[in-house]
Amino acid sequence: MSQIINTKRGRREQSGPYGKLGHALNELDDRMGVAKGGRTFLDKIFPDHWSFMLGEIALYSFVVLLATGIFLTLYYVPSQDLTTYTGSYLPLYGQKVTEAFASTVNLSFAVRAGLLMRQMHHWSCDIFIGAIVVHMGRVFFTGAFRKPRETNWVIGTTLLILAIVNGFLGYSLPDDLVSGTGIRIAYSIILSIPVVGSYVAFFLFGGNFPGTSILPRFFILHVLIIPLIILSLVGAHMVLLVRQKHTQFPGKGKTENNVVGTPMYPVFMAKTTGFMFVVAGATALLGAFAQINPIWQFGPYTASRISYAVQPDWYMGFLDGALRIFPAWSFHSFGYTIPLEVTIPAVIFPGILFNLVMAWPTIERKFTKDNEMHNLLDRPSNRPKRTSAGVAVAVLCSMLFIASSTDVIANFFHLSLNTVLWSMRILCIVMPVLAYPVTYKICREMQGFAGAGKRKTANIVTRTAEGEYVATPAPAYVDDLVHEHELEAVPVPTYVVDVDDEVSSGEGGVRRVPR
Amino acid sequence: MKTRYRASFVAVVTLVVAGPVLGLAASAFASTNTYTRTPYQTGRANAGTPNSTNVVKNSSGTVVSYGNSAITYTAPSPSLATLGQSLFLENCASCHGTAANGVPANGTSGAFPNLVGLGPATIDFWIESGRMPAADPRAVQANRRVPRLSHSQALAIAAWVNSLSPSYPDIPSPNLASANVSDGAALFALNCAACHTIEGDGDALAAGTFAPSLRNIPAYQVVEAIRTGPGNMPRFTGNLSDFQVADIVKYVTTEIQHPQNPGGFGLGGLGPVAEGFVGLLLGVGLLALVGFWVGERQ
Ligand code: HEM
């Protein structure tokens, strides 16, 4: 017989073991059956190796982008109509500028926290794409893209391309001298596409460059269409991830058929939520203390003005570099001109590159004839050919990135611009070709290294009769020895044999569940 | 036939007579100092030569100074010429020749410019920017350095070289009080940014030549550079009035040399390279480290 006591404790006891929240959830479950899915989600196991956090940097920077971007849309005016700037920044006072430019300067100087938001938005864009690239590297070099995860690899590559495109569009919106030059280059690149180029360019720009409709169009693409596509693709990426479960590095207790890690609730949720705030906080710090894109110093864009040393944001750098160093070849015949010096580096090269990236899982399977499911990751050194190919492409892109600052290098080191140009042409060919064998060699070397990527063995220190100390490493574990043929799938290490495929939980909230 | 001849003769005579009259009228108009602030105004008036009514002459009729409320050009005192000649023989003649005509003593190799008729502002600019006496006569472009000679020594040499064949522009001194930074910014973007970059950091041009940074140049030297066009820089005369030059100089000496950096540390001018490094190393790098700390490491 329970007596109702009107105290806090009494009320709490009365509402059952899960309190009001539990009650509400129960009601929800009665109607929609959320318990089953919710339980599965909360129990989902995350193998939280640190390199899996890289993708999360990208995810959370996207959240920051959305939040800050929504703020910016409140003040930005997507119009190329001319107006007279009469704001507080004197060096622009009275100049004829576009509404877009004026509103971005006003957003920076006249809106409370406006500059902070603009800078956070731009920094998080740089971080977003940087994190995507690093995350992609992790997936590539550990072989996480193999069956069954090829779809997610393709979605990821699409996300990278969309992020780059949206970054370029956003960079163009303020309509300053530097970004206007970028739009002009984009226009010329579109023009250089054989046959359809001029039609496509006129269609996109609503006429000849610069026109007055490109910024409103960029705006809609930048704030609505592409973010929506990105958002849905990110959703698909995550759904596939949960459905297929994470990969994991081989290790004690880990097999192809289980997942070892911490459950979503409470451990991983705490970690990842904390991480989101760290990402947002780091972006806010950069936004507060490091200036980015001071458009008021660049002034408004006018087709008659140009500044030297104009460069795009870093993620466009490799394309700019390719454009800079490509030799001046062009085709003139039959009354047509094809500017190959633009078409090849700016249209054909990125086309080939991104198609190659998309097709990589298929290409690799063609070579390895490996049709197995893979849930355990590779160590990069155990896959020397793949690793070397990846490093070669990364080196090529880095060289092209460096080539996007030929003028800055020439000026800084007091070199001739021509010398720098030719050196970059040569380096862009030589370095990737060199990178492949060098990486290959290093991988093979690391495989032979007792202890590289393996469990550590003890050093045995002995004292000789003369009193000298000699340290000899104990021999490597048998199952850590090299697998000679890289195309052979690595068998599960024997020190994992005692694994029972049952659910078990260990220290620190780590659980092991079957897939 | 004959009549056509006569017609063209009349036309030529009219032009010859009317030209100077119109020119004088135009310069008189320009000298009224009413500057209409249209940024793209062109015209030969006020282009660094004494064509205004503000010309001050001494008793012997030589021009002492000229200009307007934006820039006053002053001739170095001719009395300094004797001192100037000895300074020139000491410091410059080994390369430019004892007659300043670019013909050095026998046996000196190299091509040296003839300095006769260059005008005091040119001589003064090259000395006071430390370019002359040249450190390396074979260099494609002489670098700015700490000046070897003082201001008054530079004036003395300018006075002597100018006495060989008087020329203009004289040494400018800008008055920036009523100059307009906003017009200056627009004119800078239009005329200078293509070489010096919009932030004034300068950049490499062709083999061995570069447009220098403008972050540390005194105002009068900016005027000298605009009006005399050192090295590979074009010489801006008729297309920029003295008032427009003053606007540019004000923009350069205020906003370019002391940029307003709201929004944190300016990352050294045209940013994307620097911004990329900060974004990748500080942003992605630090966050990856935090990820390393949060995540599992085996
Ligand atoms: C895929 C993610 C996105 C990327 C990579 C990205 C990138 C950028 C970049 C680099 C800029 C230039 C800002 C500057 O000049 O400092 C920009 C501007 C802008 N972004 Fe985004 N953005 C993204 C998503 C969004 C979203 C979702 C919105 C709105 C819902 C948005 C709204 C804006 C607006 C209004 C501007 C112009 C304001 C300005 O010029 O500062 N962005 N964006």
CSV table of N, CA, C and O in Angstrom, one decimal, chain A residues 48-50 53-54 57 89-93 95 109 115 119 123 127 130-131 134 171 177 249 254 271 275 278-279 282 286 289-293 296-298 304-309 311-312 314 407-408 410-411 416-417, chain B residues 40 181-182 185-186 189-190 193-195 197-199 201-208 210 251 255 259-267 270 272-273 275-276 278-280 282-284 287-288 290-292 294-298:
chain,number,residue,atom,x,y,z
A,48,ASP,N,35.9,3.4,-32.3
A,48,ASP,CA,36.4,4.8,-32.4
A,48,ASP,C,37.9,4.9,-32.5
A,48,ASP,O,38.5,5.6,-31.6
A,49,HIS,N,38.5,4.3,-33.5
A,49,HIS,CA,39.9,4.6,-33.8
A,49,HIS,C,40.0,6.1,-34.1
A,49,HIS,O,39.1,6.7,-34.7
A,50,TRP,N,41.1,6.7,-33.7
A,50,TRP,CA,41.1,8.2,-33.9
A,50,TRP,C,41.0,8.6,-35.3
A,50,TRP,O,40.4,9.7,-35.6
A,53,MET,N,37.7,9.8,-36.6
A,53,MET,CA,37.2,11.1,-36.2
A,53,MET,C,37.4,12.2,-37.4
A,53,MET,O,36.8,13.2,-37.3
A,54,LEU,N,38.2,11.8,-38.3
A,54,LEU,CA,38.5,12.8,-39.4
A,54,LEU,C,37.2,13.1,-40.2
A,54,LEU,O,36.9,14.3,-40.5
A,57,ILE,N,35.2,15.6,-38.4
A,57,ILE,CA,35.5,17.0,-38.5
A,57,ILE,C,34.7,17.6,-39.7
A,57,ILE,O,34.1,18.6,-39.6
A,89,TYR,N,33.4,52.4,-44.0
A,89,TYR,CA,34.7,52.1,-44.4
A,89,TYR,C,35.1,53.2,-45.4
A,89,TYR,O,34.7,53.2,-46.6
A,90,LEU,N,35.9,54.2,-45.0
A,90,LEU,CA,36.2,55.4,-45.8
A,90,LEU,C,36.8,55.1,-47.2
A,90,LEU,O,36.4,55.8,-48.2
A,91,PRO,N,37.8,54.2,-47.3
A,91,PRO,CA,38.4,54.1,-48.7
A,91,PRO,C,37.4,53.6,-49.7
A,91,PRO,O,37.7,53.5,-50.9
A,92,LEU,N,36.2,53.2,-49.3
A,92,LEU,CA,35.2,52.8,-50.4
A,92,LEU,C,34.1,53.8,-50.5
A,92,LEU,O,33.2,53.7,-51.4
A,93,TYR,N,34.0,54.8,-49.6
A,93,TYR,CA,32.9,55.7,-49.5
A,93,TYR,C,32.7,56.4,-50.8
A,93,TYR,O,33.6,57.0,-51.4
A,95,GLN,N,32.1,55.1,-53.7
A,95,GLN,CA,32.4,54.4,-54.9
A,95,GLN,C,31.1,53.7,-55.4
A,95,GLN,O,30.3,53.2,-54.6
A,109,PHE,N,31.0,45.2,-41.4
A,109,PHE,CA,31.3,46.4,-40.6
A,109,PHE,C,30.1,46.9,-39.8
A,109,PHE,O,30.3,47.5,-38.7
A,115,LEU,N,31.1,40.2,-39.1
A,115,LEU,CA,32.4,39.8,-39.6
A,115,LEU,C,32.8,38.4,-39.0
A,115,LEU,O,33.3,37.6,-39.7
A,119,GLN,N,33.7,35.3,-41.2
A,119,GLN,CA,35.0,34.6,-41.1
A,119,GLN,C,34.9,33.2,-40.7
A,119,GLN,O,35.6,32.3,-41.2
A,123,TRP,N,36.3,30.1,-42.8
A,123,TRP,CA,37.3,29.2,-42.2
A,123,TRP,C,36.7,27.8,-42.2
A,123,TRP,O,37.4,26.8,-42.5
A,127,ILE,N,38.2,24.3,-43.6
A,127,ILE,CA,38.4,23.1,-42.8
A,127,ILE,C,37.5,22.0,-43.3
A,127,ILE,O,38.0,20.8,-43.4
A,130,GLY,N,39.2,20.5,-46.3
A,130,GLY,CA,40.4,19.9,-45.8
A,130,GLY,C,40.1,18.6,-45.1
A,130,GLY,O,40.8,17.5,-45.4
A,131,ALA,N,39.1,18.6,-44.2
A,131,ALA,CA,38.8,17.3,-43.5
A,131,ALA,C,38.3,16.3,-44.5
A,131,ALA,O,38.6,15.1,-44.3
A,134,VAL,N,41.4,14.7,-46.0
A,134,VAL,CA,42.1,13.9,-45.1
A,134,VAL,C,41.3,12.6,-44.8
A,134,VAL,O,41.9,11.5,-44.8
A,171,TYR,N,32.7,31.8,-52.6
A,171,TYR,CA,33.9,32.7,-52.7
A,171,TYR,C,33.5,33.8,-53.7
A,171,TYR,O,34.0,34.9,-53.5
A,177,LEU,N,37.2,42.3,-56.1
A,177,LEU,CA,38.1,42.3,-57.2
A,177,LEU,C,38.7,40.9,-57.4
A,177,LEU,O,38.9,40.4,-58.5
A,249,PHE,N,40.4,-1.8,-37.5
A,249,PHE,CA,41.7,-2.3,-37.7
A,249,PHE,C,41.8,-3.7,-37.1
A,249,PHE,O,41.2,-3.9,-36.1
A,254,LYS,N,39.3,-8.8,-32.7
A,254,LYS,CA,38.5,-8.2,-33.8
A,254,LYS,C,38.6,-9.2,-35.0
A,254,LYS,O,39.7,-9.6,-35.4
A,271,LYS,N,31.4,11.4,-26.6
A,271,LYS,CA,32.6,11.8,-27.3
A,271,LYS,C,32.3,12.7,-28.5
A,271,LYS,O,32.9,13.7,-28.7
A,275,PHE,N,33.1,16.5,-29.4
A,275,PHE,CA,34.0,16.8,-30.5
A,275,PHE,C,33.3,17.9,-31.4
A,275,PHE,O,34.0,18.7,-32.0
A,278,VAL,N,34.1,21.1,-30.0
A,278,VAL,CA,35.5,21.4,-30.2
A,278,VAL,C,35.7,22.0,-31.6
A,278,VAL,O,36.4,23.0,-31.8
A,279,VAL,N,35.0,21.3,-32.6
A,279,VAL,CA,35.2,21.8,-34.0
A,279,VAL,C,34.6,23.2,-34.1
A,279,VAL,O,35.2,24.1,-34.6
A,282,ALA,N,36.9,25.7,-32.3
A,282,ALA,CA,38.1,26.0,-33.0
A,282,ALA,C,37.8,26.9,-34.2
A,282,ALA,O,38.5,27.9,-34.4
A,286,LEU,N,39.3,30.7,-34.8
A,286,LEU,CA,39.9,31.2,-36.1
A,286,LEU,C,39.2,32.4,-36.6
A,286,LEU,O,39.8,33.4,-37.0
A,289,PHE,N,40.1,35.4,-34.5
A,289,PHE,CA,41.5,35.9,-34.4
A,289,PHE,C,42.3,35.9,-35.7
A,289,PHE,O,43.3,36.5,-35.7
A,290,ALA,N,41.8,35.2,-36.7
A,290,ALA,CA,42.6,35.2,-37.9
A,290,ALA,C,41.7,35.8,-39.1
A,290,ALA,O,40.6,35.3,-39.3
A,291,GLN,N,42.2,36.8,-39.7
A,291,GLN,CA,41.5,37.5,-40.7
A,291,GLN,C,41.4,36.6,-42.0
A,291,GLN,O,42.4,35.9,-42.3
A,292,ILE,N,40.3,36.5,-42.6
A,292,ILE,CA,40.2,35.8,-43.9
A,292,ILE,C,39.4,36.5,-44.9
A,292,ILE,O,38.4,37.1,-44.6
A,293,ASN,N,39.9,36.6,-46.1
A,293,ASN,CA,39.2,37.3,-47.2
A,293,ASN,C,38.8,38.7,-46.9
A,293,ASN,O,37.6,39.0,-46.8
A,296,TRP,N,37.1,44.2,-48.2
A,296,TRP,CA,37.1,45.7,-48.3
A,296,TRP,C,38.5,46.2,-48.8
A,296,TRP,O,38.6,47.2,-49.4
A,297,GLN,N,39.6,45.4,-48.5
A,297,GLN,CA,40.9,45.9,-49.1
A,297,GLN,C,40.9,45.6,-50.6
A,297,GLN,O,41.7,46.2,-51.3
A,298,PHE,N,40.2,44.7,-51.1
A,298,PHE,CA,40.3,44.3,-52.5
A,298,PHE,C,39.4,45.3,-53.3
A,298,PHE,O,39.7,45.5,-54.5
A,304,SER,N,37.2,46.1,-65.9
A,304,SER,CA,38.4,46.8,-66.3
A,304,SER,C,39.5,46.8,-65.4
A,304,SER,O,40.6,47.2,-65.6
A,305,ARG,N,39.3,46.2,-64.1
A,305,ARG,CA,40.3,46.3,-63.1
A,305,ARG,C,40.8,44.9,-62.9
A,305,ARG,O,40.1,43.9,-63.0
A,306,ILE,N,42.1,44.8,-62.5
A,306,ILE,CA,42.7,43.5,-62.2
A,306,ILE,C,43.7,43.7,-61.2
A,306,ILE,O,44.4,44.7,-61.1
A,307,SER,N,43.9,42.7,-60.3
A,307,SER,CA,45.0,42.7,-59.4
A,307,SER,C,46.0,41.6,-59.7
A,307,SER,O,45.5,40.5,-60.2
A,308,TYR,N,47.3,41.8,-59.5
A,308,TYR,CA,48.2,40.7,-59.7
A,308,TYR,C,48.1,39.8,-58.5
A,308,TYR,O,47.5,40.2,-57.5
A,309,ALA,N,48.7,38.6,-58.7
A,309,ALA,CA,48.8,37.7,-57.5
A,309,ALA,C,47.5,37.2,-57.0
A,309,ALA,O,47.4,36.9,-55.8
A,311,GLN,N,44.8,34.6,-56.3
A,311,GLN,CA,44.7,33.1,-56.1
A,311,GLN,C,43.4,32.7,-55.6
A,311,GLN,O,42.7,33.4,-54.9
A,312,PRO,N,43.0,31.5,-56.0
A,312,PRO,CA,41.7,31.0,-55.4
A,312,PRO,C,41.9,30.4,-54.0
A,312,PRO,O,43.1,30.3,-53.5
A,314,TRP,N,42.3,27.5,-51.2
A,314,TRP,CA,43.3,26.4,-51.4
A,314,TRP,C,42.8,25.2,-52.2
A,314,TRP,O,43.5,24.6,-52.9
A,407,ASP,N,54.1,33.0,-59.1
A,407,ASP,CA,54.6,34.3,-59.0
A,407,ASP,C,55.1,34.6,-57.5
A,407,ASP,O,56.1,35.3,-57.4
A,408,VAL,N,54.3,34.1,-56.6
A,408,VAL,CA,54.7,34.4,-55.2
A,408,VAL,C,56.1,33.7,-54.9
A,408,VAL,O,57.0,34.4,-54.3
A,410,ALA,N,58.5,33.1,-57.1
A,410,ALA,CA,59.5,33.9,-57.8
A,410,ALA,C,59.8,35.1,-57.1
A,410,ALA,O,61.0,35.5,-56.9
A,411,ASN,N,58.8,35.8,-56.6
A,411,ASN,CA,59.0,37.1,-55.9
A,411,ASN,C,59.8,36.8,-54.6
A,411,ASN,O,60.7,37.6,-54.3
A,416,SER,N,63.6,34.1,-61.4
A,416,SER,CA,62.8,34.5,-62.6
A,416,SER,C,61.6,33.7,-62.7
A,416,SER,O,61.5,32.5,-62.4
A,417,LEU,N,60.5,34.4,-63.1
A,417,LEU,CA,59.2,33.7,-63.2
A,417,LEU,C,59.3,32.5,-64.2
A,417,LEU,O,58.7,31.5,-63.9
B,40,TYR,N,38.1,59.3,-63.3
B,40,TYR,CA,38.8,58.9,-64.6
B,40,TYR,C,39.1,60.1,-65.5
B,40,TYR,O,39.3,59.9,-66.7
B,181,VAL,N,40.7,59.4,-50.0
B,181,VAL,CA,41.1,58.0,-50.1
B,181,VAL,C,40.3,57.1,-51.0
B,181,VAL,O,40.8,56.2,-51.6
B,182,SER,N,39.0,57.4,-51.0
B,182,SER,CA,38.1,56.5,-51.8
B,182,SER,C,38.4,56.6,-53.3
B,182,SER,O,38.6,55.6,-53.9
B,185,ALA,N,41.6,54.8,-53.8
B,185,ALA,CA,41.5,53.4,-53.8
B,185,ALA,C,41.0,52.9,-55.2
B,185,ALA,O,41.6,52.0,-55.8
B,186,ALA,N,40.1,53.6,-55.8
B,186,ALA,CA,39.6,53.2,-57.1
B,186,ALA,C,40.7,53.4,-58.1
B,186,ALA,O,40.9,52.6,-59.0
B,189,ALA,N,43.3,50.7,-57.8
B,189,ALA,CA,42.8,49.4,-58.4
B,189,ALA,C,42.9,49.5,-59.9
B,189,ALA,O,43.3,48.5,-60.6
B,190,LEU,N,42.7,50.6,-60.5
B,190,LEU,CA,42.7,50.7,-61.9
B,190,LEU,C,44.1,50.8,-62.5
B,190,LEU,O,44.4,50.2,-63.5
B,193,ALA,N,47.2,48.2,-59.3
B,193,ALA,CA,47.1,46.8,-58.8
B,193,ALA,C,47.6,45.8,-59.7
B,193,ALA,O,48.0,44.7,-59.3
B,194,ALA,N,47.5,46.0,-61.0
B,194,ALA,CA,47.9,45.0,-62.0
B,194,ALA,C,49.3,44.6,-61.8
B,194,ALA,O,49.7,43.5,-62.2
B,195,CYS,N,50.2,45.5,-61.3
B,195,CYS,CA,51.6,45.1,-61.1
B,195,CYS,C,51.9,45.0,-59.6
B,195,CYS,O,52.5,44.0,-59.1
B,197,THR,N,49.8,44.5,-57.0
B,197,THR,CA,48.8,43.8,-56.4
B,197,THR,C,47.9,44.8,-55.6
B,197,THR,O,48.3,45.8,-55.2
B,198,ILE,N,46.7,44.4,-55.4
B,198,ILE,CA,45.7,45.3,-54.8
B,198,ILE,C,46.0,45.6,-53.4
B,198,ILE,O,45.6,46.6,-52.8
B,199,GLU,N,46.8,44.7,-52.7
B,199,GLU,CA,47.2,45.0,-51.3
B,199,GLU,C,48.6,45.7,-51.3
B,199,GLU,O,49.1,46.0,-50.2
B,201,ASP,N,51.5,44.5,-52.1
B,201,ASP,CA,52.7,43.7,-51.7
B,201,ASP,C,53.7,43.5,-52.8
B,201,ASP,O,54.8,43.1,-52.6
B,202,GLY,N,53.3,43.9,-54.0
B,202,GLY,CA,54.3,43.7,-55.1
B,202,GLY,C,54.4,42.2,-55.5
B,202,GLY,O,53.9,41.3,-54.8
B,203,ASP,N,55.0,42.0,-56.7
B,203,ASP,CA,55.1,40.6,-57.2
B,203,ASP,C,56.1,40.5,-58.3
B,203,ASP,O,56.5,41.5,-58.8
B,204,ALA,N,56.5,39.3,-58.6
B,204,ALA,CA,57.5,39.1,-59.7
B,204,ALA,C,56.8,39.5,-61.0
B,204,ALA,O,55.7,39.1,-61.3
B,205,LEU,N,57.6,40.2,-61.9
B,205,LEU,CA,57.1,40.4,-63.3
B,205,LEU,C,57.9,39.5,-64.2
B,205,LEU,O,57.9,38.3,-63.9
B,206,ALA,N,58.6,39.9,-65.2
B,206,ALA,CA,59.3,39.0,-66.1
B,206,ALA,C,60.6,38.6,-65.5
B,206,ALA,O,60.8,38.9,-64.3
B,207,ALA,N,61.4,38.0,-66.2
B,207,ALA,CA,62.7,37.4,-65.7
B,207,ALA,C,63.5,38.5,-65.0
B,207,ALA,O,63.9,39.5,-65.5
B,208,GLY,N,63.7,38.3,-63.7
B,208,GLY,CA,64.5,39.1,-62.9
B,208,GLY,C,63.9,40.5,-62.5
B,208,GLY,O,64.5,41.2,-61.7
B,210,PHE,N,60.7,42.8,-60.9
B,210,PHE,CA,59.5,42.7,-60.0
B,210,PHE,C,59.0,44.1,-59.7
B,210,PHE,O,59.7,45.1,-59.7
B,251,TYR,N,45.9,57.0,-50.4
B,251,TYR,CA,45.5,55.6,-50.2
B,251,TYR,C,46.7,54.7,-49.9
B,251,TYR,O,46.6,53.9,-48.9
B,255,GLU,N,45.9,53.4,-46.2
B,255,GLU,CA,45.3,52.1,-46.2
B,255,GLU,C,46.2,50.9,-46.5
B,255,GLU,O,46.1,49.8,-46.0
B,259,PRO,N,47.0,49.0,-43.0
B,259,PRO,CA,45.7,48.5,-43.3
B,259,PRO,C,44.8,48.4,-42.0
B,259,PRO,O,45.4,48.0,-41.0
B,260,GLN,N,43.5,48.6,-42.2
B,260,GLN,CA,42.7,48.4,-41.0
B,260,GLN,C,42.4,46.9,-41.1
B,260,GLN,O,42.0,46.3,-42.1
B,261,ASN,N,42.7,46.2,-40.0
B,261,ASN,CA,42.6,44.8,-40.0
B,261,ASN,C,41.5,44.3,-39.0
B,261,ASN,O,41.8,43.5,-38.1
B,262,PRO,N,40.3,44.7,-39.2
B,262,PRO,CA,39.3,44.1,-38.3
B,262,PRO,C,39.2,42.7,-38.7
B,262,PRO,O,39.4,42.3,-39.8
B,263,GLY,N,38.9,41.9,-37.7
B,263,GLY,CA,38.7,40.5,-38.0
B,263,GLY,C,40.0,39.7,-37.7
B,263,GLY,O,40.2,38.6,-38.1
B,264,GLY,N,40.9,40.2,-36.9
B,264,GLY,CA,42.0,39.4,-36.4
B,264,GLY,C,43.3,39.7,-37.2
B,264,GLY,O,43.4,40.7,-37.9
B,265,PHE,N,44.3,38.9,-37.0
B,265,PHE,CA,45.6,39.1,-37.6
B,265,PHE,C,45.5,39.0,-39.1
B,265,PHE,O,44.9,38.1,-39.7
B,266,GLY,N,45.9,40.1,-39.8
B,266,GLY,CA,46.0,40.0,-41.2
B,266,GLY,C,47.0,39.0,-41.6
B,266,GLY,O,48.1,39.0,-41.1
B,267,LEU,N,46.7,38.1,-42.5
B,267,LEU,CA,47.6,37.0,-42.8
B,267,LEU,C,48.5,37.4,-44.0
B,267,LEU,O,48.7,36.7,-44.9
B,270,LEU,N,47.5,39.2,-49.8
B,270,LEU,CA,46.6,38.3,-50.6
B,270,LEU,C,46.7,37.0,-50.0
B,270,LEU,O,47.6,36.2,-50.2
B,272,PRO,N,44.9,33.6,-49.9
B,272,PRO,CA,44.6,32.2,-50.0
B,272,PRO,C,45.7,31.2,-49.7
B,272,PRO,O,45.4,30.2,-49.1
B,273,VAL,N,47.0,31.5,-50.0
B,273,VAL,CA,48.0,30.6,-49.7
B,273,VAL,C,48.2,30.5,-48.2
B,273,VAL,O,48.1,29.4,-47.6
B,275,GLU,N,46.0,31.6,-45.9
B,275,GLU,CA,44.8,31.1,-45.4
B,275,GLU,C,44.7,29.6,-45.5
B,275,GLU,O,44.3,28.9,-44.5
B,276,GLY,N,45.1,29.0,-46.6
B,276,GLY,CA,45.1,27.6,-46.8
B,276,GLY,C,45.9,26.9,-45.8
B,276,GLY,O,45.5,25.9,-45.2
B,278,VAL,N,46.9,28.0,-42.8
B,278,VAL,CA,46.3,28.1,-41.5
B,278,VAL,C,45.1,27.2,-41.3
B,278,VAL,O,45.0,26.4,-40.4
B,279,GLY,N,44.3,27.2,-42.4
B,279,GLY,CA,43.1,26.3,-42.3
B,279,GLY,C,43.4,24.9,-42.2
B,279,GLY,O,42.8,24.1,-41.4
B,280,LEU,N,44.5,24.4,-43.0
B,280,LEU,CA,44.8,23.0,-43.0
B,280,LEU,C,45.6,22.6,-41.7
B,280,LEU,O,45.3,21.7,-41.1
B,282,LEU,N,46.4,24.6,-38.8
B,282,LEU,CA,45.8,24.9,-37.5
B,282,LEU,C,44.4,24.3,-37.4
B,282,LEU,O,44.1,23.7,-36.3
B,283,GLY,N,43.6,24.4,-38.4
B,283,GLY,CA,42.2,23.9,-38.4
B,283,GLY,C,42.2,22.4,-38.4
B,283,GLY,O,42.0,21.8,-37.3
B,284,VAL,N,42.4,21.9,-39.5
B,284,VAL,CA,42.3,20.4,-39.7
B,284,VAL,C,43.3,19.7,-38.8
B,284,VAL,O,43.0,18.7,-38.1
B,287,LEU,N,42.4,19.8,-35.1
B,287,LEU,CA,41.2,19.0,-34.8
B,287,LEU,C,41.5,17.6,-34.9
B,287,LEU,O,41.0,16.7,-34.2
B,288,ALA,N,42.4,17.2,-35.9
B,288,ALA,CA,42.8,15.8,-36.0
B,288,ALA,C,43.5,15.4,-34.7
B,288,ALA,O,43.3,14.3,-34.2
B,290,VAL,N,42.9,16.6,-31.7
B,290,VAL,CA,41.9,16.4,-30.7
B,290,VAL,C,41.2,15.0,-31.0
B,290,VAL,O,40.9,14.3,-30.0
B,291,GLY,N,40.9,14.7,-32.2
B,291,GLY,CA,40.4,13.4,-32.6
B,291,GLY,C,41.3,12.3,-32.1
B,291,GLY,O,40.8,11.3,-31.6
B,292,PHE,N,42.6,12.5,-32.2
B,292,PHE,CA,43.5,11.5,-31.8
B,292,PHE,C,43.4,11.3,-30.2
B,292,PHE,O,43.5,10.2,-29.7
B,294,VAL,N,40.6,12.0,-28.4
B,294,VAL,CA,39.3,11.5,-28.1
B,294,VAL,C,39.2,10.0,-28.5
B,294,VAL,O,38.7,9.2,-27.8
B,295,GLY,N,39.8,9.7,-29.6
B,295,GLY,CA,39.6,8.3,-30.2
B,295,GLY,C,40.5,7.3,-29.6
B,295,GLY,O,41.3,7.6,-28.7
B,296,GLU,N,40.4,6.1,-30.1
B,296,GLU,CA,41.3,5.0,-29.7
B,296,GLU,C,42.6,5.0,-30.4
B,296,GLU,O,42.6,5.4,-31.6
B,297,ARG,N,43.6,4.7,-29.8
B,297,ARG,CA,44.9,4.5,-30.5
B,297,ARG,C,45.4,3.1,-30.2
B,297,ARG,O,45.5,2.8,-29.0
B,298,GLN,N,45.6,2.3,-31.2
B,298,GLN,CA,46.3,1.0,-30.9
B,298,GLN,C,47.5,0.9,-31.7
B,298,GLN,O,47.6,1.4,-32.8
